[in-house]
Amino acid sequence: MSDKMDFTVNSELAVRQSSIPGLLDIGLVVHGDNRGYFKENYQAAKLKELGLPADFEPVQNNISFNAERGVTRGIHAEPWDKFISVAQGEVFAAIVDLRAGSATFGVVETFRLDAGRAIFVPRGCGNSFQTLTNNVTYTYLVNEHWSPEASYTMLNLADPTVAIEWPISLEEATISDKDQAHPLLADLTPMEV
């Protein structure tokens, strides 16, 4: 939430399929007033009735706090599903299908996420984000526990084939050395799911 408390306003919960199979765009109902806001960030029964996978059972909740506008996190595909939302601030999210054999391999979808909008990212799709405001709290539920032994697929943020149109240029963004070193699409090993 920004100082002005700007966020997407939805009158009802909605789940929409994107062009990437399994990647879902979710409109959350947010009740705001002069104190702030309240929302049901994740309500399994309602979301599953609208199309969230019935077998999605979160076991871990992760939070990424980012103090500055322009923080850009790398494109990471992991062997679990994610329900991603924002508690405070606004982000540009870029999701790339990195699943072996997928008809949409290499396709990118982008979203602007705030308190009123979330996404469901299926395993094998790489997700990344760039903060558009200061003090962003980005949170995600996953249905497997993190493990250093798990298999991960990473994609370079500047890959010319995927050609993500970042709102803040990567030259101006704050990026870790590790995320800058990831391979291009032509050089990576697609994730088996």
C-alpha atoms as a printed R data frame, in Angstrom:
    type eleno elety resid chain resno       x       y       z
1   ATOM     1    CA   MET     A     1   0.000   0.000   0.000
2   ATOM     2    CA   SER     A     2   1.428   3.369  -0.899
3   ATOM     3    CA   ASP     A     3   1.056   6.443   1.268
4   ATOM     4    CA   LYS     A     4  -2.062   7.265  -0.757
5   ATOM     5    CA   MET     A     5  -3.391   3.710  -0.253
6   ATOM     6    CA   ASP     A     6  -3.727   3.017  -3.960
7   ATOM     7    CA   PHE     A     7  -4.649  -0.508  -5.022
8   ATOM     8    CA   THR     A     8  -6.805  -2.319  -7.516
9   ATOM     9    CA   VAL     A     9 -10.455  -2.253  -6.476
10  ATOM    10    CA   ASN     A    10 -12.495  -5.392  -7.172
11  ATOM    11    CA   SER     A    11 -16.085  -5.842  -6.097
12  ATOM    12    CA   GLU     A    12 -15.811  -9.614  -6.168
13  ATOM    13    CA   LEU     A    13 -13.194 -12.347  -6.069
14  ATOM    14    CA   ALA     A    14 -12.205 -13.458  -9.586
15  ATOM    15    CA   VAL     A    15  -9.806 -16.028 -11.090
16  ATOM    16    CA   ARG     A    16  -8.826 -15.733 -14.769
17  ATOM    17    CA   GLN     A    17  -6.669 -18.062 -16.896
18  ATOM    18    CA   SER     A    18  -3.738 -16.346 -18.653
19  ATOM    19    CA   SER     A    19  -2.179 -17.344 -21.995
20  ATOM    20    CA   ILE     A    20   0.198 -19.683 -20.102
21  ATOM    21    CA   PRO     A    21  -1.609 -22.871 -18.985
22  ATOM    22    CA   GLY     A    22  -1.977 -22.937 -15.203
23  ATOM    23    CA   LEU     A    23  -0.883 -19.322 -14.676
24  ATOM    24    CA   LEU     A    24  -3.866 -17.594 -13.049
25  ATOM    25    CA   ASP     A    25  -4.659 -13.891 -12.609
26  ATOM    26    CA   ILE     A    26  -6.610 -13.314  -9.390
27  ATOM    27    CA   GLY     A    27  -8.626 -10.286  -8.366
28  ATOM    28    CA   LEU     A    28  -8.914  -9.988  -4.576
29  ATOM    29    CA   VAL     A    29 -11.598  -8.027  -2.749
30  ATOM    30    CA   VAL     A    30 -10.057  -5.253  -0.646
31  ATOM    31    CA   HIS     A    31 -12.061  -3.259   1.891
32  ATOM    32    CA   GLY     A    32 -10.385   0.087   2.468
33  ATOM    33    CA   ASP     A    33 -11.137   3.140   4.603
34  ATOM    34    CA   ASN     A    34  -9.254   5.912   6.394
35  ATOM    35    CA   ARG     A    35  -7.503   3.355   8.648
36  ATOM    36    CA   GLY     A    36  -6.035   1.215   5.855
37  ATOM    37    CA   TYR     A    37  -7.465  -1.954   4.351
38  ATOM    38    CA   PHE     A    38  -8.605  -5.509   5.072
39  ATOM    39    CA   LYS     A    39  -8.687  -8.417   2.644
40  ATOM    40    CA   GLU     A    40  -8.962 -12.178   2.620
41  ATOM    41    CA   ASN     A    41  -5.595 -12.745   0.960
42  ATOM    42    CA   TYR     A    42  -6.038 -16.485   0.499
43  ATOM    43    CA   GLN     A    43  -9.301 -18.328   1.096
44  ATOM    44    CA   ALA     A    44  -8.912 -21.868  -0.206
45  ATOM    45    CA   ALA     A    45 -12.565 -22.872  -0.592
46  ATOM    46    CA   LYS     A    46 -13.598 -19.735  -2.484
47  ATOM    47    CA   LEU     A    47 -10.512 -19.693  -4.734
48  ATOM    48    CA   LYS     A    48 -10.754 -23.396  -5.605
49  ATOM    49    CA   GLU     A    49 -14.421 -22.971  -6.488
50  ATOM    50    CA   LEU     A    50 -13.305 -20.297  -8.994
51  ATOM    51    CA   GLY     A    51 -10.512 -22.342 -10.565
52  ATOM    52    CA   LEU     A    52  -7.460 -22.495  -8.307
53  ATOM    53    CA   PRO     A    53  -6.124 -26.100  -8.514
54  ATOM    54    CA   ALA     A    54  -7.944 -28.323  -6.017
55  ATOM    55    CA   ASP     A    55  -4.676 -30.025  -5.022
56  ATOM    56    CA   PHE     A    56  -2.891 -26.775  -4.044
57  ATOM    57    CA   GLU     A    57  -2.168 -27.195  -0.331
58  ATOM    58    CA   PRO     A    58   0.294 -24.534   0.954
59  ATOM    59    CA   VAL     A    59   2.915 -25.647   3.490
60  ATOM    60    CA   GLN     A    60   5.147 -22.564   3.666
61  ATOM    61    CA   ASN     A    61   4.625 -18.775   3.542
62  ATOM    62    CA   ASN     A    62   7.566 -16.595   2.387
63  ATOM    63    CA   ILE     A    63   7.884 -12.815   2.539
64  ATOM    64    CA   SER     A    64  10.265 -10.599   0.600
65  ATOM    65    CA   PHE     A    65  10.530  -7.020   1.875
66  ATOM    66    CA   ASN     A    66  12.081  -4.512  -0.539
67  ATOM    67    CA   ALA     A    67  12.852  -1.012   0.728
68  ATOM    68    CA   GLU     A    68  13.529   0.729  -2.575
69  ATOM    69    CA   ARG     A    69  11.717   1.236  -5.885
70  ATOM    70    CA   GLY     A    70  13.550  -0.561  -8.690
71  ATOM    71    CA   VAL     A    71  14.585  -3.717  -6.832
72  ATOM    72    CA   THR     A    72  14.437  -6.488  -9.439
73  ATOM    73    CA   ARG     A    73  14.467 -10.146  -8.435
74  ATOM    74    CA   GLY     A    74  15.658 -12.837 -10.866
75  ATOM    75    CA   ILE     A    75  13.578 -15.209 -12.967
76  ATOM    76    CA   HIS     A    76  13.482 -18.425 -10.941
77  ATOM    77    CA   ALA     A    77  11.481 -21.538 -11.798
78  ATOM    78    CA   GLU     A    78  10.993 -23.893  -8.900
79  ATOM    79    CA   PRO     A    79   9.520 -27.376  -8.419
80  ATOM    80    CA   TRP     A    80   6.440 -26.156  -6.538
81  ATOM    81    CA   ASP     A    81   3.385 -23.993  -7.149
82  ATOM    82    CA   LYS     A    82   3.117 -20.450  -5.775
83  ATOM    83    CA   PHE     A    83   0.274 -18.151  -4.771
84  ATOM    84    CA   ILE     A    84   1.847 -14.669  -4.981
85  ATOM    85    CA   SER     A    85   0.391 -11.481  -3.546
86  ATOM    86    CA   VAL     A    86   1.488  -8.075  -2.290
87  ATOM    87    CA   ALA     A    87   0.644  -6.800   1.190
88  ATOM    88    CA   GLN     A    88   2.097  -3.333   0.629
89  ATOM    89    CA   GLY     A    89   3.240  -1.400  -2.441
90  ATOM    90    CA   GLU     A    90   3.146  -2.305  -6.115
91  ATOM    91    CA   VAL     A    91   5.263  -4.593  -8.297
92  ATOM    92    CA   PHE     A    92   5.641  -5.448 -11.967
93  ATOM    93    CA   ALA     A    93   5.657  -9.256 -12.170
94  ATOM    94    CA   ALA     A    94   7.040 -11.140 -15.166
95  ATOM    95    CA   ILE     A    95   6.342 -14.865 -15.505
96  ATOM    96    CA   VAL     A    96   8.045 -17.037 -18.134
97  ATOM    97    CA   ASP     A    97   7.063 -20.603 -18.986
98  ATOM    98    CA   LEU     A    98  10.258 -22.686 -18.563
99  ATOM    99    CA   ARG     A    99   8.584 -26.135 -18.509
100 ATOM   100    CA   ALA     A   100  10.072 -28.839 -20.721
101 ATOM   101    CA   GLY     A   101   7.686 -29.779 -23.526
102 ATOM   102    CA   SER     A   102   5.256 -26.950 -22.839
103 ATOM   103    CA   ALA     A   103   3.511 -25.475 -25.897
104 ATOM   104    CA   THR     A   104   4.093 -22.041 -24.362
105 ATOM   105    CA   PHE     A   105   7.780 -22.540 -23.457
106 ATOM   106    CA   GLY     A   106   9.476 -19.114 -23.493
107 ATOM   107    CA   VAL     A   107   6.190 -17.176 -23.434
108 ATOM   108    CA   VAL     A   108   6.097 -14.301 -20.945
109 ATOM   109    CA   GLU     A   109   3.082 -12.792 -19.154
110 ATOM   110    CA   THR     A   110   3.340  -9.599 -17.114
111 ATOM   111    CA   PHE     A   111   1.145  -8.215 -14.346
112 ATOM   112    CA   ARG     A   112   1.027  -5.225 -12.013
113 ATOM   113    CA   LEU     A   113   0.376  -6.597  -8.548
114 ATOM   114    CA   ASP     A   114  -0.859  -4.668  -5.531
115 ATOM   115    CA   ALA     A   115  -3.086  -5.450  -2.568
116 ATOM   116    CA   GLY     A   116  -6.013  -6.140  -4.915
117 ATOM   117    CA   ARG     A   117  -4.343  -8.461  -7.396
118 ATOM   118    CA   ALA     A   118  -2.540 -11.791  -6.973
119 ATOM   119    CA   ILE     A   119  -1.294 -14.553  -9.281
120 ATOM   120    CA   PHE     A   120  -0.986 -18.331  -9.125
121 ATOM   121    CA   VAL     A   121   2.246 -19.570 -10.735
122 ATOM   122    CA   PRO     A   122   2.468 -23.283 -11.570
123 ATOM   123    CA   ARG     A   123   5.697 -25.190 -10.932
124 ATOM   124    CA   GLY     A   124   8.210 -24.843 -13.738
125 ATOM   125    CA   CYS     A   125   7.211 -21.287 -14.640
126 ATOM   126    CA   GLY     A   126   9.885 -18.741 -13.763
127 ATOM   127    CA   ASN     A   127   8.725 -15.774 -11.754
128 ATOM   128    CA   SER     A   128  10.398 -12.451 -11.158
129 ATOM   129    CA   PHE     A   129   9.339  -9.009 -10.055
130 ATOM   130    CA   GLN     A   130  10.411  -5.378 -10.000
131 ATOM   131    CA   THR     A   131   9.261  -2.994  -7.279
132 ATOM   132    CA   LEU     A   132   7.406   0.078  -8.544
133 ATOM   133    CA   THR     A   133   7.170   1.753  -5.121
134 ATOM   134    CA   ASN     A   134   9.279   1.919  -1.976
135 ATOM   135    CA   ASN     A   135   8.563  -0.395   0.964
136 ATOM   136    CA   VAL     A   136   7.097  -3.354  -0.926
137 ATOM   137    CA   THR     A   137   6.034  -6.442   1.004
138 ATOM   138    CA   TYR     A   138   5.779  -9.352  -1.456
139 ATOM   139    CA   THR     A   139   4.446 -12.608  -0.068
140 ATOM   140    CA   TYR     A   140   3.923 -16.089  -1.468
141 ATOM   141    CA   LEU     A   141   2.508 -19.407  -0.379
142 ATOM   142    CA   VAL     A   142   4.136 -22.592  -1.696
143 ATOM   143    CA   ASN     A   143   3.049 -26.220  -1.609
144 ATOM   144    CA   GLU     A   144   6.498 -27.746  -0.981
145 ATOM   145    CA   HIS     A   145   9.125 -26.886   1.604
146 ATOM   146    CA   TRP     A   146  12.196 -25.100   0.253
147 ATOM   147    CA   SER     A   147  15.156 -27.409  -0.163
148 ATOM   148    CA   PRO     A   148  18.738 -26.765  -1.308
149 ATOM   149    CA   GLU     A   149  18.665 -30.160  -3.046
150 ATOM   150    CA   ALA     A   150  15.667 -29.247  -5.228
151 ATOM   151    CA   SER     A   151  16.141 -28.574  -8.947
152 ATOM   152    CA   TYR     A   152  15.814 -24.941 -10.070
153 ATOM   153    CA   THR     A   153  15.899 -23.298 -13.506
154 ATOM   154    CA   MET     A   154  16.995 -19.657 -13.802
155 ATOM   155    CA   LEU     A   155  16.715 -17.255 -16.753
156 ATOM   156    CA   ASN     A   156  18.631 -14.048 -17.371
157 ATOM   157    CA   LEU     A   157  16.523 -10.923 -16.757
158 ATOM   158    CA   ALA     A   158  17.843  -9.366 -19.994
159 ATOM   159    CA   ASP     A   159  17.185 -12.366 -22.253
160 ATOM   160    CA   PRO     A   160  16.561 -10.891 -25.739
161 ATOM   161    CA   THR     A   161  14.230 -13.699 -26.854
162 ATOM   162    CA   VAL     A   162  11.806 -13.209 -23.975
163 ATOM   163    CA   ALA     A   163  12.392  -9.421 -24.164
164 ATOM   164    CA   ILE     A   164  10.605  -8.359 -20.984
165 ATOM   165    CA   GLU     A   165   9.726  -4.649 -21.056
166 ATOM   166    CA   TRP     A   166  10.779  -3.699 -17.522
167 ATOM   167    CA   PRO     A   167   9.167  -0.416 -16.358
168 ATOM   168    CA   ILE     A   168  12.511   0.601 -14.815
169 ATOM   169    CA   SER     A   169  15.492  -0.196 -17.046
170 ATOM   170    CA   LEU     A   170  17.748  -2.968 -15.807
171 ATOM   171    CA   GLU     A   171  20.654  -0.496 -15.882
172 ATOM   172    CA   GLU     A   172  18.848   1.618 -13.248
173 ATOM   173    CA   ALA     A   173  17.493  -1.342 -11.250
174 ATOM   174    CA   THR     A   174  18.945  -2.945  -8.128
175 ATOM   175    CA   ILE     A   175  19.876  -6.523  -9.080
176 ATOM   176    CA   SER     A   176  22.029  -9.099  -7.285
177 ATOM   177    CA   ASP     A   177  25.232 -10.307  -8.945
178 ATOM   178    CA   LYS     A   178  23.828 -13.829  -8.871
179 ATOM   179    CA   ASP     A   179  20.681 -12.852 -10.793
180 ATOM   180    CA   GLN     A   180  22.742 -11.046 -13.437
181 ATOM   181    CA   ALA     A   181  24.697 -14.211 -14.141
182 ATOM   182    CA   HIS     A   182  21.796 -16.507 -15.093
183 ATOM   183    CA   PRO     A   183  21.810 -18.096 -18.595
184 ATOM   184    CA   LEU     A   184  19.887 -17.008 -21.659
185 ATOM   185    CA   LEU     A   185  16.829 -18.975 -22.787
186 ATOM   186    CA   ALA     A   186  18.777 -20.782 -25.523
187 ATOM   187    CA   ASP     A   187  21.334 -22.023 -22.987
188 ATOM   188    CA   LEU     A   188  19.199 -23.194 -20.063
189 ATOM   189    CA   THR     A   189  17.820 -26.627 -19.276
190 ATOM   190    CA   PRO     A   190  13.984 -26.522 -19.215
191 ATOM   191    CA   MET     A   191  12.409 -27.723 -15.996
192 ATOM   192    CA   GLU     A   192  10.879 -31.189 -15.978
193 ATOM   193    CA   VAL     A   193   7.544 -31.125 -14.140
